[in-house]
mmCIF file of N, CA and C in Angstrom:
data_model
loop_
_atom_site.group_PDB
_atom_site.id
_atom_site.type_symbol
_atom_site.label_atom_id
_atom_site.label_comp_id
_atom_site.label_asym_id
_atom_site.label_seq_id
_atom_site.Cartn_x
_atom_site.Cartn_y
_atom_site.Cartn_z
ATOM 1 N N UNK A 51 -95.071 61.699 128.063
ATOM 2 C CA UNK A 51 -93.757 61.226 127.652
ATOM 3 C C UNK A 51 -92.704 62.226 128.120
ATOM 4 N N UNK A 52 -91.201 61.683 128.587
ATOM 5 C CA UNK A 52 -90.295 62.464 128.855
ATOM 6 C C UNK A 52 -89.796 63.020 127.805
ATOM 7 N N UNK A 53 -89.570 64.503 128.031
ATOM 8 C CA UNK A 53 -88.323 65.385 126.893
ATOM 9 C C UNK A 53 -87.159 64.170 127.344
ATOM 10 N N UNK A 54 -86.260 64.146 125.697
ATOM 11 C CA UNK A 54 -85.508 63.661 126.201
ATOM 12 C C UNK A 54 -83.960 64.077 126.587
ATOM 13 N N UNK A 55 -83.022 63.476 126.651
ATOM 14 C CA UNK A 55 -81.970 64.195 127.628
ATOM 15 C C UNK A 55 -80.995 64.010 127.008
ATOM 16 N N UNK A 56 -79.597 64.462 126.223
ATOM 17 C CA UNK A 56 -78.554 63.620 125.388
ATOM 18 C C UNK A 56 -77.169 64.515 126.466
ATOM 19 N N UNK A 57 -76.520 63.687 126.803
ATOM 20 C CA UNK A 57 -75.341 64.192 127.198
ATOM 21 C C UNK A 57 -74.043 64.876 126.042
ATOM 22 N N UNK A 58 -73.673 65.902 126.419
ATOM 23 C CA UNK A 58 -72.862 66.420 125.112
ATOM 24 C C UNK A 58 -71.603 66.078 125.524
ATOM 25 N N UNK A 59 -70.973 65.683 126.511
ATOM 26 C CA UNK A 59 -69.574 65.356 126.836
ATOM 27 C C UNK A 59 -69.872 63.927 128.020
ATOM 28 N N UNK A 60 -68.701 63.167 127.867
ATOM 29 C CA UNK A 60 -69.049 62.257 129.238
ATOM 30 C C UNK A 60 -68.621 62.658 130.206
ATOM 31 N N UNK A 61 -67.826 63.658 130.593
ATOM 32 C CA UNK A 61 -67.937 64.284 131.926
ATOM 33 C C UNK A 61 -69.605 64.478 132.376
ATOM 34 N N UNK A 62 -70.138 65.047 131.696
ATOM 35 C CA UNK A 62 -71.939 65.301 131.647
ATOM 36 C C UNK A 62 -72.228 64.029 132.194
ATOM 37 N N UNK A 63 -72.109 63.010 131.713
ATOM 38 C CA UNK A 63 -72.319 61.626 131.592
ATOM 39 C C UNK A 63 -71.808 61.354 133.388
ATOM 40 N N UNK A 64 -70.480 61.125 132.908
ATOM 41 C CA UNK A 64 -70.219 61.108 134.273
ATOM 42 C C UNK A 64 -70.597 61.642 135.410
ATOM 43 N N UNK A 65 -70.996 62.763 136.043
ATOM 44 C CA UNK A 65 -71.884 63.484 136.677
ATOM 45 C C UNK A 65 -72.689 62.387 136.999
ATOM 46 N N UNK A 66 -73.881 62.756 136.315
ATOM 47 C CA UNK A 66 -75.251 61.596 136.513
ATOM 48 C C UNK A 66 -74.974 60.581 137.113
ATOM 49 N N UNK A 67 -74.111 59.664 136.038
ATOM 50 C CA UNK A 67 -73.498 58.684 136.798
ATOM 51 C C UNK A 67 -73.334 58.064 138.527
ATOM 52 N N UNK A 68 -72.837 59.007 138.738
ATOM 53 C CA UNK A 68 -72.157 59.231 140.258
ATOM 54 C C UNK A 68 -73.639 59.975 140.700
ATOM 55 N N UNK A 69 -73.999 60.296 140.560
ATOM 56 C CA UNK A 69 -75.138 60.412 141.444
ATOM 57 C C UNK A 69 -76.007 59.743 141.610
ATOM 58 N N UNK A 70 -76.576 58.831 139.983
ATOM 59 C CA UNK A 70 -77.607 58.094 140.257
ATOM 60 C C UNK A 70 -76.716 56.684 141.214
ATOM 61 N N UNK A 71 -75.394 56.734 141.231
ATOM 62 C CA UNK A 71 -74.987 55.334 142.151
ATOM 63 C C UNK A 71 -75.011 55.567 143.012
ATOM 64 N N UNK A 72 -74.928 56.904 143.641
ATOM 65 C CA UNK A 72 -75.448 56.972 145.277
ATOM 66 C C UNK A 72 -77.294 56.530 145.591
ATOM 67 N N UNK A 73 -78.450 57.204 144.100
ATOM 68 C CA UNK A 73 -79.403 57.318 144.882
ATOM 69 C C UNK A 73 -79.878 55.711 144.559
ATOM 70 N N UNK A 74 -79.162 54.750 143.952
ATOM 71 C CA UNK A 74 -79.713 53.039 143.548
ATOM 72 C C UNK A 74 -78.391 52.783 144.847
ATOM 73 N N UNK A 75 -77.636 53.292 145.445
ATOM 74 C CA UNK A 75 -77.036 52.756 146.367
ATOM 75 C C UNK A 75 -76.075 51.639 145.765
ATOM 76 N N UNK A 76 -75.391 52.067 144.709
ATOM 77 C CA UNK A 76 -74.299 51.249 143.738
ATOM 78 C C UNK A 76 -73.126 51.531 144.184
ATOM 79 N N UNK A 77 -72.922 52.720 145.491
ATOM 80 C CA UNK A 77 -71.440 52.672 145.742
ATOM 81 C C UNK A 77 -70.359 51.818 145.793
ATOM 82 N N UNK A 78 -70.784 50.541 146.023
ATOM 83 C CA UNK A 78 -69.585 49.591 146.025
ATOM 84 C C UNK A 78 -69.386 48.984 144.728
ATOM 85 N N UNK A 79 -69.878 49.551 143.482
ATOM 86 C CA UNK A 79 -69.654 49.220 142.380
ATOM 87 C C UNK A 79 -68.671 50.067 141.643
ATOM 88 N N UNK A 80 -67.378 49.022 140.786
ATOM 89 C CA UNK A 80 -66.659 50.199 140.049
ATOM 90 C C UNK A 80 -67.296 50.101 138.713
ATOM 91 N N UNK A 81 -67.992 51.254 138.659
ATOM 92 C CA UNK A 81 -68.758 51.443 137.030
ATOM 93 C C UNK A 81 -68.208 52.272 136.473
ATOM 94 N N UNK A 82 -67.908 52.128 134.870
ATOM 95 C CA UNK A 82 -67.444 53.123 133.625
ATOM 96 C C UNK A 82 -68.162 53.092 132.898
ATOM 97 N N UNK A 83 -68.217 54.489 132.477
ATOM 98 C CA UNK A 83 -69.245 54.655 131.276
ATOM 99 C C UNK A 83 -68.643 55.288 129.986
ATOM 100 N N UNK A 84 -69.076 54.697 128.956
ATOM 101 C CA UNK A 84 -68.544 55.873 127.577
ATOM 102 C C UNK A 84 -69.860 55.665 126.594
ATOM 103 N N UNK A 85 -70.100 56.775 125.857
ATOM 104 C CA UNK A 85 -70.887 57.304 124.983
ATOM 105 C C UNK A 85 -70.009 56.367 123.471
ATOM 106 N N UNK A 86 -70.847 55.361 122.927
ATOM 107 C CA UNK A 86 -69.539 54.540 122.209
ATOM 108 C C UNK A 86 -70.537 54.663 120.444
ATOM 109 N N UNK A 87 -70.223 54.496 119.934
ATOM 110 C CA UNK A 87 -70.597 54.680 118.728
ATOM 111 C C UNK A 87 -71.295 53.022 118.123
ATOM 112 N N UNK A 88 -71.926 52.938 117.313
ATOM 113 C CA UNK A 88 -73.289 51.583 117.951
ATOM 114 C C UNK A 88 -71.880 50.201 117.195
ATOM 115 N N UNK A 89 -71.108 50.852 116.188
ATOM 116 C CA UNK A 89 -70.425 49.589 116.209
ATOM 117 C C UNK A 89 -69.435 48.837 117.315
ATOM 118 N N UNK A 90 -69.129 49.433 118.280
ATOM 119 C CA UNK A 90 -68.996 49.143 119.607
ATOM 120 C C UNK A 90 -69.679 48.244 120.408
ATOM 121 N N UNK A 91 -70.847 48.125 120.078
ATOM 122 C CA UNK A 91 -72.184 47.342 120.918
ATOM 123 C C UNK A 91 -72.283 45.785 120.302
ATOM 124 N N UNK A 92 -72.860 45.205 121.336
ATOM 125 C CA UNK A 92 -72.619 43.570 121.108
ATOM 126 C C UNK A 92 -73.643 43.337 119.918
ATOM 127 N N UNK A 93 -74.915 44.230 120.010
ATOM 128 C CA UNK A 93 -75.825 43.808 119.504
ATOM 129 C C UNK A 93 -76.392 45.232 118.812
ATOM 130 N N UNK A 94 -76.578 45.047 117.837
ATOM 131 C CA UNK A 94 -76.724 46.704 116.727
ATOM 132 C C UNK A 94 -78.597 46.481 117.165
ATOM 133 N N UNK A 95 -78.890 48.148 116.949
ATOM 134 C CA UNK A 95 -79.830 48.524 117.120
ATOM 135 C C UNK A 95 -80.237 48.669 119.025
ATOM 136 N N UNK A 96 -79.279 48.463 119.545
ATOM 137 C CA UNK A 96 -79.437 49.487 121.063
ATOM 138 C C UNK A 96 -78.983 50.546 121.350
ATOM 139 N N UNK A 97 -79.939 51.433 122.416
ATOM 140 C CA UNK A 97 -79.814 52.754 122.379
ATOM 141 C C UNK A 97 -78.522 52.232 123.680
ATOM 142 N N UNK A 98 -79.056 51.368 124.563
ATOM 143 C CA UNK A 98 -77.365 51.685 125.705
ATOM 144 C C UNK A 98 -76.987 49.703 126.060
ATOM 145 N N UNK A 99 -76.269 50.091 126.702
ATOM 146 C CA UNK A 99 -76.303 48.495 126.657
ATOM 147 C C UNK A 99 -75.282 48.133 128.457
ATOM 148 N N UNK A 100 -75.198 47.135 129.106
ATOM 149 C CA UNK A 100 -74.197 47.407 130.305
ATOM 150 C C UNK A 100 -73.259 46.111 130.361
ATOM 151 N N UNK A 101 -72.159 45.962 130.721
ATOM 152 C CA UNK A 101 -71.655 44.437 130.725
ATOM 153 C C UNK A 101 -71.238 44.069 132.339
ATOM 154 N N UNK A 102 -71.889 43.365 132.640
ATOM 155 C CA UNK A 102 -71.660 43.197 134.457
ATOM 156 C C UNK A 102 -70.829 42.106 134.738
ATOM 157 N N UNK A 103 -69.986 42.383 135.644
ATOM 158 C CA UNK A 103 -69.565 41.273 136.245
ATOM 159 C C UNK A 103 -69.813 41.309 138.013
ATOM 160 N N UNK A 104 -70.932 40.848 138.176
ATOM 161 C CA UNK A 104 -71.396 40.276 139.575
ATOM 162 C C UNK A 104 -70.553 40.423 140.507
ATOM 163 N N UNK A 105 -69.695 39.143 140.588
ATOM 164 C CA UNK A 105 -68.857 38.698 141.613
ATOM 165 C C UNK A 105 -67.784 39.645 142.121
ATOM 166 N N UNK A 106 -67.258 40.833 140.713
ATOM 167 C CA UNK A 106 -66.242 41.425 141.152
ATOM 168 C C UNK A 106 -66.942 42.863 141.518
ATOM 169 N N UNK A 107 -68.243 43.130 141.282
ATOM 170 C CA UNK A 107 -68.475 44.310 141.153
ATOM 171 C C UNK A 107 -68.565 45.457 139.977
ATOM 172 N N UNK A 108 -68.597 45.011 138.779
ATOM 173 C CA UNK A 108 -67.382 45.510 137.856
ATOM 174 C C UNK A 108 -68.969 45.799 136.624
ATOM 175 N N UNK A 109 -68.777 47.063 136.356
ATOM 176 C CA UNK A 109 -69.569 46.957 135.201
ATOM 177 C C UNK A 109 -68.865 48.369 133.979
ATOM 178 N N UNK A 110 -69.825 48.076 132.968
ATOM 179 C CA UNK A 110 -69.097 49.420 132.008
ATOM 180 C C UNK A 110 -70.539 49.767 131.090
ATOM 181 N N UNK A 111 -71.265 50.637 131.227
ATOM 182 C CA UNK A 111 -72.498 51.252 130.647
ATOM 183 C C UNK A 111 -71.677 51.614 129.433
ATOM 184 N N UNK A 112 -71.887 51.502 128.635
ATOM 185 C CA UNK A 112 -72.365 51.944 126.894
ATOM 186 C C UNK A 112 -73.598 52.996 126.859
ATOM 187 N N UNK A 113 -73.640 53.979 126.590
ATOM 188 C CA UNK A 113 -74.645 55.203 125.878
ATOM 189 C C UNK A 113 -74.597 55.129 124.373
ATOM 190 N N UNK A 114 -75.770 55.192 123.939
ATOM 191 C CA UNK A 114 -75.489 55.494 122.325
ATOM 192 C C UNK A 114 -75.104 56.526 121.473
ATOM 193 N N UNK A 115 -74.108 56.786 120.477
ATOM 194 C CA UNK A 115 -73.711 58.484 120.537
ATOM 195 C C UNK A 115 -74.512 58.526 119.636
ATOM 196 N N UNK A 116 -75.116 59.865 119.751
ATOM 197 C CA UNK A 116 -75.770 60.412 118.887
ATOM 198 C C UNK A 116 -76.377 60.289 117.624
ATOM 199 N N UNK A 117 -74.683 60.693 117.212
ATOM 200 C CA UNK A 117 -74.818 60.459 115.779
ATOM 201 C C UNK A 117 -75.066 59.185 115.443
ATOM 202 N N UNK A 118 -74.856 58.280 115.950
ATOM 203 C CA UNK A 118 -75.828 56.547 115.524
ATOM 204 C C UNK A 118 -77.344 56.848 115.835
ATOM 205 N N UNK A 119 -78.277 57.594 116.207
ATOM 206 C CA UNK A 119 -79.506 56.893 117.211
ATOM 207 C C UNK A 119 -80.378 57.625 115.538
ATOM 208 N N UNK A 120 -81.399 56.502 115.805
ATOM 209 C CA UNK A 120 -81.964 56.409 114.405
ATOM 210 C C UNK A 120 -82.866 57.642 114.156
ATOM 211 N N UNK A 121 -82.474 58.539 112.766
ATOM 212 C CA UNK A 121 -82.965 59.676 112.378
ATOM 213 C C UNK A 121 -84.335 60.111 112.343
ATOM 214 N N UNK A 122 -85.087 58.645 112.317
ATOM 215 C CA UNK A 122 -86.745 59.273 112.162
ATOM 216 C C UNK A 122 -87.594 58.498 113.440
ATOM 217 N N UNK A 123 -86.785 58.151 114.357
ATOM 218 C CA UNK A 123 -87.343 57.599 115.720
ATOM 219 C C UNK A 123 -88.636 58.249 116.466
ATOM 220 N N UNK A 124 -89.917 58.052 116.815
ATOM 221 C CA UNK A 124 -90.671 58.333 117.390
ATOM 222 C C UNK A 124 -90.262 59.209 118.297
ATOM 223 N N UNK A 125 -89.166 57.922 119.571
ATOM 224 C CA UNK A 125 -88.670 58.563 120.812
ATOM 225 C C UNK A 125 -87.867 59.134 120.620
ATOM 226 N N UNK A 126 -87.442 60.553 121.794
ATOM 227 C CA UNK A 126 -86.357 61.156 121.831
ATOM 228 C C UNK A 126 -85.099 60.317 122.065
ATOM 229 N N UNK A 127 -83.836 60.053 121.866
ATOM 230 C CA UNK A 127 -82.736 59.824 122.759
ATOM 231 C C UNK A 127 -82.823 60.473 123.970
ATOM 232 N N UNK A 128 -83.048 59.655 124.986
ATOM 233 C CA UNK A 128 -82.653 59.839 126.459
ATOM 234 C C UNK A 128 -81.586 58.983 126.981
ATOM 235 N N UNK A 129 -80.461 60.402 127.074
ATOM 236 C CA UNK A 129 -79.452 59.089 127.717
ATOM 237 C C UNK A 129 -79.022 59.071 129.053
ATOM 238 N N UNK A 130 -80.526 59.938 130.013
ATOM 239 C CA UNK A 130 -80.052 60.389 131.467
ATOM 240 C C UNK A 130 -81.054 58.610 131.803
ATOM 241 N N UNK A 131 -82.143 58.662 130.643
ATOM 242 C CA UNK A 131 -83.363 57.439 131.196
ATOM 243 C C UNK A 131 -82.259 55.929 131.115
ATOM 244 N N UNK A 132 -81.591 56.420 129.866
ATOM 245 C CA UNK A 132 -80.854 54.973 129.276
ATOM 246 C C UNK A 132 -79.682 54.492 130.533
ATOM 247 N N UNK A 133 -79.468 55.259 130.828
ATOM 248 C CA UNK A 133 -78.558 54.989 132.446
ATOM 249 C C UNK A 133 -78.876 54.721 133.331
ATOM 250 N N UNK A 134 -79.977 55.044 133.667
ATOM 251 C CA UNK A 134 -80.352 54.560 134.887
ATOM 252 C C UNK A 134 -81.213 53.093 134.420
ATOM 253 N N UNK A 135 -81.797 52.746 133.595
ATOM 254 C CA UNK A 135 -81.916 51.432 133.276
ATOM 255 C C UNK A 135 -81.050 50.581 132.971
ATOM 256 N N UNK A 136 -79.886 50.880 132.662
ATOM 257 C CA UNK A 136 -78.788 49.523 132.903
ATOM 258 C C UNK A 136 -78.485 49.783 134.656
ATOM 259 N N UNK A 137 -78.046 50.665 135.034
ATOM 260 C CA UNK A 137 -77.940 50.757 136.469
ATOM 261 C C UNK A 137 -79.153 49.682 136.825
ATOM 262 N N UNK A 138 -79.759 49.840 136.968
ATOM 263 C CA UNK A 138 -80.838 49.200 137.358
ATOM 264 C C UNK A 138 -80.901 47.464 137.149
ATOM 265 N N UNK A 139 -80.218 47.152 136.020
ATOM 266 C CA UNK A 139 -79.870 45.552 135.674
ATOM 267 C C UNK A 139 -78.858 45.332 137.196
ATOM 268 N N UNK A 140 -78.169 46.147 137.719
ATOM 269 C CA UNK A 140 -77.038 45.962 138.530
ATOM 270 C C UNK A 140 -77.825 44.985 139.616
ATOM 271 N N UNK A 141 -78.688 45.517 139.884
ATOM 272 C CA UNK A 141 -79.451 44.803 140.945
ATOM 273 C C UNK A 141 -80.181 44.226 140.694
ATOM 274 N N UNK A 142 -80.665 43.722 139.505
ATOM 275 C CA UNK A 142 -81.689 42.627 139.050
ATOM 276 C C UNK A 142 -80.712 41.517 138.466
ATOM 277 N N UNK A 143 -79.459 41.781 137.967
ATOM 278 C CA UNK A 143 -78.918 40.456 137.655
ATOM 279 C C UNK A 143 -78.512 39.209 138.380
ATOM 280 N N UNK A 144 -78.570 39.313 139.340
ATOM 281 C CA UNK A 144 -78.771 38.014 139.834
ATOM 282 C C UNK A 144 -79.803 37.023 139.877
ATOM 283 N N UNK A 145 -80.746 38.157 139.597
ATOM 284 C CA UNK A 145 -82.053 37.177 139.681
ATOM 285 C C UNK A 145 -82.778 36.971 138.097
ATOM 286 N N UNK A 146 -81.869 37.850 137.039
ATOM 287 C CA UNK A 146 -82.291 37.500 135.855
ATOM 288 C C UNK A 146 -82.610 36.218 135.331
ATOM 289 N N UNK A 147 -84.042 36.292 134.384
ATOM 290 C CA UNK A 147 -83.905 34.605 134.295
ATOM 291 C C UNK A 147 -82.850 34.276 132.867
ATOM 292 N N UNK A 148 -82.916 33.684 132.348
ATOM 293 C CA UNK A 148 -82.001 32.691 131.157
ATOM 294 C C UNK A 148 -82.093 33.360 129.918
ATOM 295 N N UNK A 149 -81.473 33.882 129.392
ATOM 296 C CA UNK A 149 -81.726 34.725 128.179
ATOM 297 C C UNK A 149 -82.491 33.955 126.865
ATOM 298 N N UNK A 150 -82.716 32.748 127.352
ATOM 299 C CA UNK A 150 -83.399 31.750 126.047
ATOM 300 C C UNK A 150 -85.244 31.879 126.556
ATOM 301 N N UNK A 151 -85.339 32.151 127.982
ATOM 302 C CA UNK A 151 -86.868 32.493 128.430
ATOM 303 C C UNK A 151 -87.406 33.913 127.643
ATOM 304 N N UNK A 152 -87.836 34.199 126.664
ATOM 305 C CA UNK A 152 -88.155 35.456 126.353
ATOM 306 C C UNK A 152 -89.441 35.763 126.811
ATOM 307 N N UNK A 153 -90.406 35.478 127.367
ATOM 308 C CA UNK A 153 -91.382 36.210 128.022
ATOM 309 C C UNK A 153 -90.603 36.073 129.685
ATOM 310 N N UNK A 154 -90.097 35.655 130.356
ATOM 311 C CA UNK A 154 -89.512 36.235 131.254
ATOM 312 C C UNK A 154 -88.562 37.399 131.443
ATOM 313 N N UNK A 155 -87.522 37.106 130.450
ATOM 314 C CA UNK A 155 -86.427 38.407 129.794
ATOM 315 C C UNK A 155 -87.641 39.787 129.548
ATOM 316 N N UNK A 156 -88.687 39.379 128.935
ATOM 317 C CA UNK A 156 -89.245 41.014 128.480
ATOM 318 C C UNK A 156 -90.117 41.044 129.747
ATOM 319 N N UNK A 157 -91.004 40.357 130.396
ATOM 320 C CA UNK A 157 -91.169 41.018 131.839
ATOM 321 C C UNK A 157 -90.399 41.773 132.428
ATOM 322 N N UNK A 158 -88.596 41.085 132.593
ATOM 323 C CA UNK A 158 -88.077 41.950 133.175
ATOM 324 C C UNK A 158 -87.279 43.216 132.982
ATOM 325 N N UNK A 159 -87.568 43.388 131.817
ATOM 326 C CA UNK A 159 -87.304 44.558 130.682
ATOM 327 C C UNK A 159 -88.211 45.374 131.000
ATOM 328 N N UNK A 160 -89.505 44.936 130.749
ATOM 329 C CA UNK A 160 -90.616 45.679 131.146
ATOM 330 C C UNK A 160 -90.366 46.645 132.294
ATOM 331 N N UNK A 161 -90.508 45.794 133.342
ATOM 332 C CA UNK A 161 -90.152 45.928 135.036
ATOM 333 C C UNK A 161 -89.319 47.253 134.804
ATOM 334 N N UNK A 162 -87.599 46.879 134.329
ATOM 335 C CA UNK A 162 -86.772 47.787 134.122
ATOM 336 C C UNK A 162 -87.243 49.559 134.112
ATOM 337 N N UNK A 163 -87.777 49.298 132.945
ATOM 338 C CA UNK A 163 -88.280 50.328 131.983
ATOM 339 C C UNK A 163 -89.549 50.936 132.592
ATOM 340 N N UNK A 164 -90.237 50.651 133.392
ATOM 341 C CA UNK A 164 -90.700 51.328 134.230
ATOM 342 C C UNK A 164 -90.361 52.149 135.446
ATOM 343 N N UNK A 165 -89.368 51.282 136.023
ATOM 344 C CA UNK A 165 -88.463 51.993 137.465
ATOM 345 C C UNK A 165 -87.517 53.213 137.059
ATOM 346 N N UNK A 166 -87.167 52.756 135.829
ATOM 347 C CA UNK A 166 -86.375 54.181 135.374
ATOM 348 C C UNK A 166 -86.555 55.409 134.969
ATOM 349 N N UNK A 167 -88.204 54.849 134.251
ATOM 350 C CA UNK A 167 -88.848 55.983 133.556
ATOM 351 C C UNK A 167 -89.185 56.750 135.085
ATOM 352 N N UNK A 168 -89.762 55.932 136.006
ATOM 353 C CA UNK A 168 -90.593 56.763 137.208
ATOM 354 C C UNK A 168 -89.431 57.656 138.084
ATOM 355 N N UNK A 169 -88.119 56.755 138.222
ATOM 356 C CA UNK A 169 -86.956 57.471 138.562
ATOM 357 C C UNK A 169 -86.795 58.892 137.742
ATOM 358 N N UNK A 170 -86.601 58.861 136.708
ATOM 359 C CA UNK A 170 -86.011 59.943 135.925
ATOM 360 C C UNK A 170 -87.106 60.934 135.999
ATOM 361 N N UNK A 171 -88.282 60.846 135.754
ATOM 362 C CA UNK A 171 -89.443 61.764 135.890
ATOM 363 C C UNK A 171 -89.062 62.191 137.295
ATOM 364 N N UNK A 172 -89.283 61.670 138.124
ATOM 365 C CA UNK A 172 -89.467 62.184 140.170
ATOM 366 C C UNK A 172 -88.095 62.966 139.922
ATOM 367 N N UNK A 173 -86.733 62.969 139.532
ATOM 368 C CA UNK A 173 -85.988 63.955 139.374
ATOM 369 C C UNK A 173 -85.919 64.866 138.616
ATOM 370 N N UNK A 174 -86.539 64.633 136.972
ATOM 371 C CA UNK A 174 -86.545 66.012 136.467
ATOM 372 C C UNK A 174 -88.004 66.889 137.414
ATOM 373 N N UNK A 175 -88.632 66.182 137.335
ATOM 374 C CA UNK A 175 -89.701 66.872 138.042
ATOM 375 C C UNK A 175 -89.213 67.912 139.584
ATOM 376 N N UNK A 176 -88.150 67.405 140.108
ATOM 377 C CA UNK A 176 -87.695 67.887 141.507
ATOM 378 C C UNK A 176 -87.098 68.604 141.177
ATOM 379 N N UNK A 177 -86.438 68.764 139.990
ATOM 380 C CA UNK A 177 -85.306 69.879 139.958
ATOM 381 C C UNK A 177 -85.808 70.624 138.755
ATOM 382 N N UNK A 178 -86.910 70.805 138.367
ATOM 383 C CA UNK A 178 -87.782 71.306 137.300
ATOM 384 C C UNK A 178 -87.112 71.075 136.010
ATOM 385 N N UNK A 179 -86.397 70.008 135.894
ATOM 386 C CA UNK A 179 -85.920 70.166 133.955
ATOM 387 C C UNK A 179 -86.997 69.512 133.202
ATOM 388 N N UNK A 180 -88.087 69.287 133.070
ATOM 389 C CA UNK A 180 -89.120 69.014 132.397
ATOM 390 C C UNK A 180 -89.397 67.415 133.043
ATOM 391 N N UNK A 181 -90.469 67.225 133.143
ATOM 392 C CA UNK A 181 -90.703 65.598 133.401
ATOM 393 C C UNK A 181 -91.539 65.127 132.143
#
């Protein structure tokens, strides 16, 4: 399992950001991100969440702050992993299926949640911050 990663400022945030959109090749996307507090979120009980708009390019990542992420959680808060898995919707939403299919939706959750985890490991691992 990954240590996990919490950004203490969104400049921090931001950073990552901009890098992981060069290495998913998101440059032509205008993405914003803020660290938002969970009553902010469409749907309570997510650690990040992203709202896309396709056609224009246009998205805005949600991180979960902190102080919301639940006190006796198994997992760490990772919010370097939680970014790069909405990043990652960027390029699967077009082909998402129907949000009423739920064994298709969690395949591709699944899917998600694997590419990110293996992403985020191959970089902490490269730059030695723990994998």
């Amino acid at each position: 399992m990954m240590e996990g990663h919490v950004y203490q400022r969104e400049s921090d945030a931001e950073l990552d950001l901009r890098w992981w959109q060069r290495v998913l090749r998101l440059q032509d996307w205008d993405i914003r991100l803020r660290i938002a507090r969970e009553r902010e979120f469409e749907q309570r009980g997510r650690i990040a969440e992203v709202h896309i708009d396709v056609e224009s390019k246009r998205a805005v990542v949600l991180l979960l702050d902190p102080q919301d992420y639940p006190e006796h959680d198994l997992w760490p808060q990772d919010h370097e992993r939680s970014l790069v898995h909405e990043l990652v919707h960027l390029h699967v939403e077009p082909f998402a299926p129907d949000k009423r299919d739920g064994l298709a939706v969690t395949a591709m959750e699944q899917a998600i949640n694997a590419l990110a985890d293996a992403l985020v490991f191959l970089r902490r691992r490269a730059t030695g911050k723990g994998a």
